[in-house]
Amino acid sequence: MIAEIGHIALILAFVVALAQSVLPMVGASQNAPRLMAFGDRAAIAQFILTAFSFICLTIVFLSSDFSVKLAYNHSHSAKPLLYKISGVWANHEGSMLLWVLILATYGALVPIFGRRLPSSLKARALAVQAMLAVGFMGFLILTSNPFERVVPVPLDGKGLNPLLQDPGLAFHPPFLYLGYVGFSISFSFAVAALIEGRIDAVWARWLRPWVLLAWSFLTIGIALGSYWAYYELGWGGWWMWDPVENVSFMPWLAGTALLHSILVLGTRHSLPSWTVLLAISTFSLSLIGTFVVRSGVLVSVHAFATDPERGVYILALLGITTGAALALYAFRAATLTGAPGGKSVSRDGALVLNNILLVSATLTVFLGTFYPLFIDAISREKISVGEPYFNLTFTPIMCLLIVFMGTAPMLKWRSDNLSRLKSTLLKLFIILAVVTGLTYLIGKSVLGALAIGLCAYLAFGTIATILRRAKFGELPRDQSYALLRAQPAATWAFVCAHIGLAICAAGITAMSVWSASAAKALQPGQSLSVAGYEFTMGELENARRENYEFLGTDVRITKNGKAIKTVHTERRYYPIRNMLTTEAGLHLSLRHTLFASISENPDPASKAKWVIRGYYHPYVVWIWLGALLMALGGFIGLADKRLRFRGSEVTE
Amino acid sequence: MKYLIITILTFFAATFAFAQSLDAKMEVRAQEIGAQLRCVVCQNQSIEESDASLAEDMRRLVRARLEAGDSNADVIDFMQERYGDYVLLKPPVQGNTFVLWFTPFALVLLGLLWFAFRRQKAIANAPLSEEERAKLDAILKGDER
């Protein structure tokens, strides 16, 4: 019964979205206030119905109602509570329902926070938002009904893919979707602005918090996914340039560009049509991400719920959405005029440079991800594009970006000259040289040392920027402190995010240059040595737990005879799914991560030896800490007074 | 006696394992090469990362070629000949990959050239006039009321 109610609620939400996609648009063109106001109410009704439908599906999973096919396929009565809940979205249908729910949530927030928006702009944006909802709800109802029943009713479910039974992954999709789908707001408002044929600083300032919000969630989502891959897949890969990772990274890169160009638009009123194009592209890349994961067109470790036929629907949806928006852009972009850009040496100029580099980086990832597919399709030649390709193409672009990032925020808007910054720049280059030199002496790697030097340069450049803004050295101390306190939230957001990137990049460098690993077939009591650490295998343990059997061992890690930590690693066998997983044992610390995993028996005949892998990963935690700091920066930026969600009751 | 046998066996196992492993330098080279080769039955994993038995065989093959005195490039050529372009995580620069390899650099270069030589209208055109700025401020303030 609950399943049917949920299904009906979803269909009603679809009908509401259908009306919402037409009436406010008509209202806006005929200047009919009541039709425009319908958009506000419909957006909220659509949200309530979708949320209700989602709650119904959650109840189905919680009550282990295996007469619903989805719960039967992806749940099990013996599953822990957390995974019964996360099971709702750890499959194709449920995750699409979550997608639609988040789309409706963002849509409903527009009338709540946008009371003072021009009513025609808001009505048009809500109509566009509803068109997206119509497309995706139609997809759910027509091809992926989550509420389908199964007859006869099975006794128990098949269980959830054990790889997904992990807290990191339980929260990864919601955050990722909050990011992906969050960009739908900038898409809808970009399309609405194109229809209106005008765009201004008010538009940009109203939209910026939404971009910040989506970007921060996406950052957290990607970081969670990376952390999950790191410890769950058991070989210490925190980022594999896997197609599924790449498609979540592309909207992030484009979204980062958007975040900066919308800043220029909001402050200087230049780059209007470019910003609109970025807004459209960012969301299109999110749709591509959804398409790739949901259709399984690029098979990879993450695409757990795949079905090529559904892919055609999403591809059509992607084609229509992106195609229509870009066609509209082609016709109307010329009407969006803004102020002329600043000089090359100015903050405006630097942000244009930022956009050039970020867009190049996005296209590079795009090319690396889809080129093998393209070559295969036209000539049946198979090539692989892996980490070495991205190291040679993507990494230099990012390094160049960091070079500009370290100093560009010190520039003034409109026009500036570098001689003003001479002494600060000199200090920064000394820091760069000293850190590079010291790192080289310790680490013996030229590229690694240069990269760490750049990270230090970025971090100190960011600090120097904030000190300059507070006029330290120019004014008396107490006045400078007062100025520092008076800095807007946006400044602190910038400091947080840029230092976050420096920390993240330092972790990435350390991890790529100085990590070490070894593998050896061991008997209990034997050990292997990695980067000066001894990994000693303990007694083998073989038993059953909740819903799996396991074979595990303690691995004692010592350095020069001194105990560091004993970690536990195991191979799990899930009989319900007939799947094996590896749980690595980790010793996480800020300086390094030591990490042991047990893998298959090298010689099945003798049960005496097991392959133990030991890993030494310096500063790997910095990667995720840096990412979280970036996301925190985004959230801090939301508090900026100049960007306040206007006309809302939600003030400080 | 039992313990003695175990000790001796462990000792032999240890020396055997030691003899089996290459000297450290060669192992570093083997890992460097392995990180550039795709485990051809896996989904996007290098042979160094994969637990698949084919990856294990490929790792052994790399080490055997190194022991036979091949240079790093020789080993990669050998693997390419044997498994095709698909095995290379770093695609070779050739006819069908020119676009792949050169687009990123071309993009950055064109972008920078455009940036350096774009017409800088800002000098001629004034930004917001005082009047316009006041108007904008008024609009923004009005919203905040």
Coordinates of C-alpha atoms in Angstrom, one line a residue, chain A residues 298-492:
Chain A
L298 CA 32.0 3.8 -19.7
V299 CA 32.2 0.7 -17.6
S300 CA 34.2 1.2 -14.5
V301 CA 34.5 0.0 -10.9
H302 CA 31.9 2.5 -9.7
A303 CA 29.1 1.9 -12.2
F304 CA 27.1 -0.5 -10.1
A305 CA 23.7 0.0 -11.4
T306 CA 23.9 0.0 -15.2
D307 CA 21.4 -0.5 -17.9
P308 CA 22.2 0.7 -21.5
E309 CA 18.5 1.1 -22.5
R310 CA 17.8 3.7 -19.9
G311 CA 21.0 5.3 -21.1
V312 CA 19.2 6.3 -24.4
Y313 CA 16.5 8.1 -22.4
I314 CA 19.0 10.1 -20.4
L315 CA 21.2 10.7 -23.4
A316 CA 18.1 12.2 -25.2
L317 CA 17.3 14.2 -22.1
L318 CA 20.9 15.4 -22.0
G319 CA 20.9 16.3 -25.7
I320 CA 17.6 18.2 -25.5
T321 CA 18.5 20.1 -22.3
T322 CA 22.0 21.1 -23.4
G323 CA 21.1 21.5 -27.0
A324 CA 18.1 23.8 -26.3
A325 CA 20.0 25.9 -23.8
L326 CA 23.0 26.3 -26.1
A327 CA 20.7 27.1 -29.1
L328 CA 19.0 29.7 -27.0
Y329 CA 22.5 31.0 -26.0
A330 CA 23.5 31.3 -29.6
F331 CA 20.5 33.4 -30.4
R332 CA 20.4 35.6 -27.4
A333 CA 23.9 35.9 -26.0
A334 CA 24.4 39.1 -28.0
T335 CA 21.7 40.8 -26.0
L336 CA 23.5 40.2 -22.8
T337 CA 25.8 43.2 -22.7
G338 CA 28.0 44.1 -19.8
A339 CA 30.7 46.5 -18.9
P340 CA 34.0 46.1 -20.7
G341 CA 36.6 43.9 -18.9
G342 CA 39.5 45.3 -17.0
K343 CA 43.1 45.5 -18.1
S344 CA 45.2 42.3 -18.2
V345 CA 47.0 43.2 -15.0
S346 CA 44.0 43.6 -12.7
R347 CA 41.8 41.4 -10.7
D348 CA 39.3 41.2 -13.6
G349 CA 42.1 40.2 -15.9
A350 CA 43.4 37.6 -13.5
L351 CA 40.0 36.1 -13.1
V352 CA 39.7 35.8 -16.9
L353 CA 43.0 34.0 -16.8
N354 CA 41.6 31.7 -14.1
N355 CA 38.6 30.9 -16.3
I356 CA 40.9 30.2 -19.3
L357 CA 42.9 27.8 -17.3
L358 CA 40.0 26.1 -15.5
V359 CA 38.1 25.6 -18.7
S360 CA 41.2 24.2 -20.4
A361 CA 41.6 21.8 -17.5
T362 CA 37.9 20.8 -17.8
L363 CA 38.2 20.1 -21.5
T364 CA 41.4 18.1 -20.9
V365 CA 39.6 15.9 -18.4
F366 CA 36.7 15.6 -20.9
L367 CA 39.0 14.6 -23.7
G368 CA 40.9 12.1 -21.6
T369 CA 37.6 10.5 -20.4
F370 CA 35.8 10.3 -23.7
Y371 CA 38.6 10.1 -26.3
P372 CA 39.0 6.3 -26.0
L373 CA 35.3 5.8 -26.5
F374 CA 35.4 8.1 -29.5
I375 CA 38.4 6.4 -31.1
D376 CA 36.7 3.0 -30.5
A377 CA 33.5 4.2 -32.1
I378 CA 35.1 5.6 -35.3
S379 CA 37.9 3.1 -35.9
R380 CA 37.5 0.2 -33.5
E381 CA 41.0 0.9 -32.2
K382 CA 41.3 0.4 -28.4
I383 CA 43.5 2.8 -26.4
S384 CA 43.7 3.5 -22.7
V385 CA 44.0 6.9 -21.1
G386 CA 45.2 6.7 -17.6
E387 CA 47.0 8.5 -14.9
P388 CA 50.2 9.2 -16.9
Y389 CA 48.2 11.1 -19.5
F390 CA 46.6 13.4 -16.9
N391 CA 49.9 13.9 -15.1
L392 CA 51.4 15.2 -18.3
T393 CA 48.5 17.4 -19.4
F394 CA 46.2 18.3 -16.5
T395 CA 48.9 18.7 -13.8
P396 CA 50.9 21.4 -15.7
I397 CA 47.7 23.4 -16.3
M398 CA 46.9 23.3 -12.5
C399 CA 50.5 24.2 -11.7
L400 CA 50.2 27.3 -13.9
L401 CA 46.9 28.1 -12.2
I402 CA 48.6 28.0 -8.8
V403 CA 51.3 30.3 -10.1
F404 CA 48.7 32.9 -10.8
M405 CA 46.6 32.0 -7.8
G406 CA 49.3 32.9 -5.3
T407 CA 49.5 36.5 -6.3
A408 CA 46.5 37.5 -8.4
P409 CA 44.1 38.1 -5.5
M410 CA 46.4 41.0 -4.4
L411 CA 45.6 42.9 -7.6
K412 CA 43.0 45.7 -7.7
W413 CA 39.9 45.6 -9.8
R414 CA 40.0 47.3 -13.2
S415 CA 43.6 48.3 -13.5
D416 CA 46.8 47.7 -11.5
N417 CA 50.5 47.4 -12.0
L418 CA 52.9 44.8 -10.7
S419 CA 55.5 47.2 -9.5
R420 CA 53.2 48.1 -6.6
L421 CA 53.5 44.5 -5.4
K422 CA 57.3 44.2 -5.9
S423 CA 58.4 43.6 -2.3
T424 CA 55.6 41.1 -1.6
L425 CA 56.3 39.2 -4.8
L426 CA 60.0 39.1 -4.0
K427 CA 59.3 37.6 -0.5
L428 CA 57.0 35.0 -2.1
F429 CA 59.6 33.9 -4.6
I430 CA 62.1 33.6 -1.7
I431 CA 59.6 31.4 0.1
L432 CA 59.2 29.4 -3.1
A433 CA 62.9 29.0 -3.6
V434 CA 63.7 28.1 0.1
V435 CA 60.9 25.6 0.4
T436 CA 61.7 24.0 -2.9
G437 CA 65.4 23.7 -1.9
L438 CA 64.7 22.2 1.5
T439 CA 62.2 19.8 0.1
Y440 CA 64.7 18.7 -2.5
L441 CA 67.3 18.1 0.2
I442 CA 64.9 15.8 2.1
G443 CA 62.9 14.3 -0.7
K444 CA 65.4 14.1 -3.6
S445 CA 62.8 14.8 -6.3
V446 CA 63.0 17.9 -8.4
L447 CA 59.4 17.9 -9.5
G448 CA 58.1 17.0 -6.1
A449 CA 60.1 19.7 -4.5
L450 CA 58.9 22.3 -7.0
A451 CA 55.3 21.3 -6.4
I452 CA 55.7 21.6 -2.6
G453 CA 57.4 24.9 -3.2
L454 CA 54.4 26.1 -5.2
C455 CA 52.0 25.0 -2.5
A456 CA 53.9 27.0 0.1
Y457 CA 53.9 29.9 -2.3
L458 CA 50.2 29.7 -2.7
A459 CA 49.5 29.4 1.1
F460 CA 51.8 32.3 1.9
G461 CA 50.5 34.3 -1.1
T462 CA 47.0 33.9 0.3
I463 CA 48.1 35.0 3.7
A464 CA 50.0 38.0 2.2
T465 CA 46.8 39.0 0.4
I466 CA 44.8 39.2 3.5
L467 CA 47.5 41.1 5.3
R468 CA 47.7 43.6 2.5
R469 CA 43.9 44.0 2.5
A470 CA 44.1 44.8 6.2
K471 CA 46.9 47.2 5.4
F472 CA 49.4 45.7 7.8
G473 CA 52.6 47.7 7.7
E474 CA 50.8 50.7 6.3
L475 CA 48.5 51.5 9.2
P476 CA 49.1 51.2 12.9
R477 CA 48.5 47.7 14.2
D478 CA 45.2 48.2 16.0
Q479 CA 43.7 49.8 12.9
S480 CA 44.9 46.9 10.8
Y481 CA 43.3 44.4 13.2
A482 CA 40.1 46.4 13.0
L483 CA 40.3 46.3 9.2
L484 CA 41.0 42.6 9.4
R485 CA 37.8 42.1 11.5
A486 CA 35.8 44.2 9.0
Q487 CA 36.7 42.0 6.1
P488 CA 33.6 40.6 4.4
A489 CA 32.9 36.9 4.7
A490 CA 33.8 36.5 1.0
T491 CA 37.4 37.3 1.9
W492 CA 37.6 34.6 4.5

